Every structure is written in C-alpha cells, then in structure tokens.
PDB file of C-alpha atoms in Angstrom:
ATOM      1  CA  UNK A 430       5.909  17.520 174.479  1.00 83.00           C
ATOM      2  CA  UNK A 431       9.465  18.078 175.705  1.00 91.00           C
ATOM      3  CA  UNK A 432      11.199  15.874 178.294  1.00 92.00           C
ATOM      4  CA  UNK A 433      11.908  17.713 181.561  1.00 93.00           C
ATOM      5  CA  UNK A 434      13.342  14.595 183.215  1.00 91.00           C
ATOM      6  CA  UNK A 435      12.549  10.990 184.031  1.00 88.00           C
ATOM      7  CA  UNK A 436      12.344  11.398 187.827  1.00 85.00           C
ATOM      8  CA  UNK A 437      13.496  13.544 190.759  1.00 89.00           C
ATOM      9  CA  UNK A 438      11.518  16.700 190.119  1.00 91.00           C
ATOM     10  CA  UNK A 439      10.788  19.643 192.386  1.00 94.00           C
ATOM     11  CA  UNK A 440       7.395  21.317 192.390  1.00 93.00           C
ATOM     12  CA  UNK A 441       7.519  24.976 193.407  1.00 95.00           C
ATOM     13  CA  UNK A 442       5.331  28.092 193.142  1.00 96.00           C
ATOM     14  CA  UNK A 443       6.168  28.749 189.481  1.00 95.00           C
ATOM     15  CA  UNK A 444       6.143  25.172 188.145  1.00 96.00           C
ATOM     16  CA  UNK A 445       8.496  22.191 188.148  1.00 95.00           C
ATOM     17  CA  UNK A 446      12.166  21.536 187.543  1.00 95.00           C
ATOM     18  CA  UNK A 447      14.402  18.493 187.386  1.00 94.00           C
ATOM     19  CA  UNK A 448      17.273  18.150 189.864  1.00 93.00           C
ATOM     20  CA  UNK A 449      18.843  15.020 188.419  1.00 89.00           C
ATOM     21  CA  UNK A 450      20.269  16.307 185.138  1.00 88.00           C
ATOM     22  CA  UNK A 451      20.123  12.914 183.495  1.00 92.00           C
ATOM     23  CA  UNK A 452      18.171   9.739 182.907  1.00 94.00           C
ATOM     24  CA  UNK A 453      18.455   6.174 184.190  1.00 94.00           C
ATOM     25  CA  UNK A 454      16.880   3.417 182.111  1.00 95.00           C
ATOM     26  CA  UNK A 455      16.688  -0.354 181.861  1.00 95.00           C
ATOM     27  CA  UNK A 456      18.911  -1.724 179.124  1.00 96.00           C
ATOM     28  CA  UNK A 457      17.858  -5.386 178.980  1.00 97.00           C
ATOM     29  CA  UNK A 458      16.654  -6.238 175.466  1.00 96.00           C
ATOM     30  CA  UNK A 459      17.201  -2.624 174.423  1.00 97.00           C
ATOM     31  CA  UNK A 460      17.130  -2.004 170.682  1.00 97.00           C
ATOM     32  CA  UNK A 461      17.003   0.916 168.297  1.00 96.00           C
ATOM     33  CA  UNK A 462      13.535  -0.225 167.230  1.00 97.00           C
ATOM     34  CA  UNK A 463      12.039  -0.601 170.724  1.00 95.00           C
ATOM     35  CA  UNK A 464      13.500   2.539 172.357  1.00 95.00           C
ATOM     36  CA  UNK A 465      15.160   4.754 169.741  1.00 96.00           C
ATOM     37  CA  UNK A 466      15.726   7.726 172.078  1.00 95.00           C
ATOM     38  CA  UNK A 467      17.380   5.679 174.825  1.00 96.00           C
ATOM     39  CA  UNK A 468      19.385   3.610 172.327  1.00 97.00           C
ATOM     40  CA  UNK A 469      20.599   6.804 170.657  1.00 96.00           C
ATOM     41  CA  UNK A 470      21.624   8.288 174.015  1.00 97.00           C
ATOM     42  CA  UNK A 471      24.186   5.539 174.622  1.00 96.00           C
ATOM     43  CA  UNK A 472      27.448   7.049 173.471  1.00 95.00           C
ATOM     44  CA  UNK A 473      30.587   8.617 174.922  1.00 95.00           C
ATOM     45  CA  UNK A 474      29.472  10.211 178.196  1.00 95.00           C
ATOM     46  CA  UNK A 475      26.860   7.582 179.051  1.00 97.00           C
ATOM     47  CA  UNK A 476      27.298   4.714 181.502  1.00 97.00           C
ATOM     48  CA  UNK A 477      26.258   1.070 181.099  1.00 97.00           C
ATOM     49  CA  UNK A 478      25.846  -1.187 184.147  1.00 97.00           C
ATOM     50  CA  UNK A 479      25.850  -4.993 184.320  1.00 97.00           C
ATOM     51  CA  UNK A 480      26.017  -5.534 180.552  1.00 97.00           C
ATOM     52  CA  UNK A 481      27.950  -8.105 178.555  1.00 96.00           C
ATOM     53  CA  UNK A 482      30.008  -6.856 175.641  1.00 96.00           C
ATOM     54  CA  UNK A 483      32.569  -8.195 173.212  1.00 96.00           C
ATOM     55  CA  UNK A 484      35.942  -6.879 174.461  1.00 95.00           C
ATOM     56  CA  UNK A 485      37.402  -6.942 170.964  1.00 97.00           C
ATOM     57  CA  UNK A 486      34.586  -5.125 169.119  1.00 96.00           C
ATOM     58  CA  UNK A 487      33.030  -3.412 172.170  1.00 93.00           C
ATOM     59  CA  UNK A 488      29.573  -4.339 170.861  1.00 95.00           C
ATOM     60  CA  UNK A 489      27.106  -4.698 173.734  1.00 96.00           C
ATOM     61  CA  UNK A 490      24.804  -7.722 173.946  1.00 97.00           C
ATOM     62  CA  UNK A 491      21.646  -6.041 175.265  1.00 97.00           C
ATOM     63  CA  UNK A 492      19.793  -9.374 175.214  1.00 97.00           C
ATOM     64  CA  UNK A 493      22.141 -11.056 177.680  1.00 96.00           C
ATOM     65  CA  UNK A 494      21.079 -11.507 181.289  1.00 95.00           C
ATOM     66  CA  UNK A 495      24.238 -13.480 182.123  1.00 95.00           C
ATOM     67  CA  UNK A 496      25.149 -11.078 184.966  1.00 96.00           C
ATOM     68  CA  UNK A 497      21.612  -9.946 185.813  1.00 95.00           C
ATOM     69  CA  UNK A 498      18.405  -8.901 184.070  1.00 94.00           C
ATOM     70  CA  UNK A 499      18.819  -5.564 185.872  1.00 96.00           C
ATOM     71  CA  UNK A 500      21.053  -3.984 183.226  1.00 97.00           C
ATOM     72  CA  UNK A 501      20.965  -0.188 183.176  1.00 97.00           C
ATOM     73  CA  UNK A 502      22.175   2.843 181.344  1.00 96.00           C
ATOM     74  CA  UNK A 503      22.495   6.420 182.510  1.00 96.00           C
ATOM     75  CA  UNK A 504      23.138   9.480 180.392  1.00 96.00           C
ATOM     76  CA  UNK A 505      22.863  13.274 180.511  1.00 96.00           C
ATOM     77  CA  UNK A 506      19.374  14.543 179.732  1.00 95.00           C
ATOM     78  CA  UNK A 507      20.606  16.537 176.756  1.00 95.00           C
ATOM     79  CA  UNK A 508      21.495  13.222 175.063  1.00 97.00           C
ATOM     80  CA  UNK A 509      17.735  12.984 174.420  1.00 96.00           C
ATOM     81  CA  UNK A 510      16.888  15.083 171.372  1.00 93.00           C
ATOM     82  CA  UNK A 511      13.471  16.120 172.710  1.00 93.00           C
ATOM     83  CA  UNK A 512      14.690  17.285 176.145  1.00 95.00           C
ATOM     84  CA  UNK A 513      13.914  20.714 177.528  1.00 94.00           C
ATOM     85  CA  UNK A 514      17.055  22.622 178.539  1.00 95.00           C
ATOM     86  CA  UNK A 515      17.015  24.078 181.105  1.00 95.00           C
ATOM     87  CA  UNK A 516      14.769  21.426 182.692  1.00 95.00           C
ATOM     88  CA  UNK A 517      12.134  23.871 183.919  1.00 95.00           C
ATOM     89  CA  UNK A 518       8.428  23.829 183.025  1.00 95.00           C
ATOM     90  CA  UNK A 519       5.099  25.314 184.045  1.00 95.00           C
ATOM     91  CA  UNK A 520       2.715  23.519 186.395  1.00 95.00           C
ATOM     92  CA  UNK A 521       1.533  20.180 184.992  1.00 91.00           C
ATOM     93  CA  UNK A 522      -2.107  19.602 184.026  1.00 92.00           C
ATOM     94  CA  UNK A 523      -1.905  15.932 185.040  1.00 90.00           C
ATOM     95  CA  UNK A 524       0.214  13.952 187.469  1.00 86.00           C
ATOM     96  CA  UNK A 525       0.739  10.206 187.273  1.00 83.00           C
ATOM     97  CA  UNK A 526       2.426   8.436 190.189  1.00 79.00           C
ATOM     98  CA  UNK A 527       3.787   4.953 189.608  1.00 81.00           C
ATOM     99  CA  UNK A 528       3.906   3.108 192.908  1.00 82.00           C
ATOM    100  CA  UNK A 529       4.414  -0.329 194.320  1.00 84.00           C
ATOM    101  CA  UNK A 530       2.170  -0.589 197.365  1.00 86.00           C
ATOM    102  CA  UNK A 531       3.220  -3.978 198.717  1.00 87.00           C
ATOM    103  CA  UNK A 532       1.587  -3.369 202.113  1.00 89.00           C
ATOM    104  CA  UNK A 533      -1.695  -1.668 201.118  1.00 86.00           C
ATOM    105  CA  UNK A 534      -0.989   1.652 202.832  1.00 88.00           C
ATOM    106  CA  UNK A 535      -1.841   3.941 199.918  1.00 81.00           C
ATOM    107  CA  UNK A 536      -5.468   4.971 199.406  1.00 79.00           C
ATOM    108  CA  UNK A 537      -7.253   3.477 196.374  1.00 74.00           C
TER     109      UNK A 537
END
C-alpha cells in the first residue's frame, strides 16, 4: 500500500488527500535497521530538531537524549520511496484514530 501521508488529511466526496506535503517523525534511537524508510529520508532537504551531532564529521548521534528525548525529523513526502504522488486516494476501508483521552470524554 502506498503512503498518502502521516497526518493532516482531508476527507471529501471523492476520497482523501493530504494537505501537509511531508512527514514528521521521532528521531530518538533512529537507525537504518529499525526504520529504514525514515532513516533513508534524512538527507539534504530534511530537517532535524534537537539532535546532537559531531560538528567535524556531521554524523548525528540518534541515541543521544542530551538535549531532549523529543528529537524529530521532518522531510518531504516524496523522500519516502513508497509515497503516492499526488497524495490523493479513494475512500478508506478502515480508519484508525490514535488518541490520548486523558479526561475520559471519548466514547469507549
């Protein structure tokens, strides 16, 4: 299945489309083995936030939480090989909503 986007989608009469144009992912403990698509998307044109790197070699230490454990990367969606361009698809068969209901207001 092709990637339409990681969030910020619009559902309309003919299907869905992504309005973000990119992806935003956690980078803490990121490796080629654990997340090959995300790891491969980090290149010129991507952004890294809150990461430690060697200023001489520019090698990132993805295991470091010296600044924060909330390290992130963002990159254009077409940096993912399996993305669907343009980011438009038919109606989904299934919908999964990930929520954090700290106050118990969502129905079970």
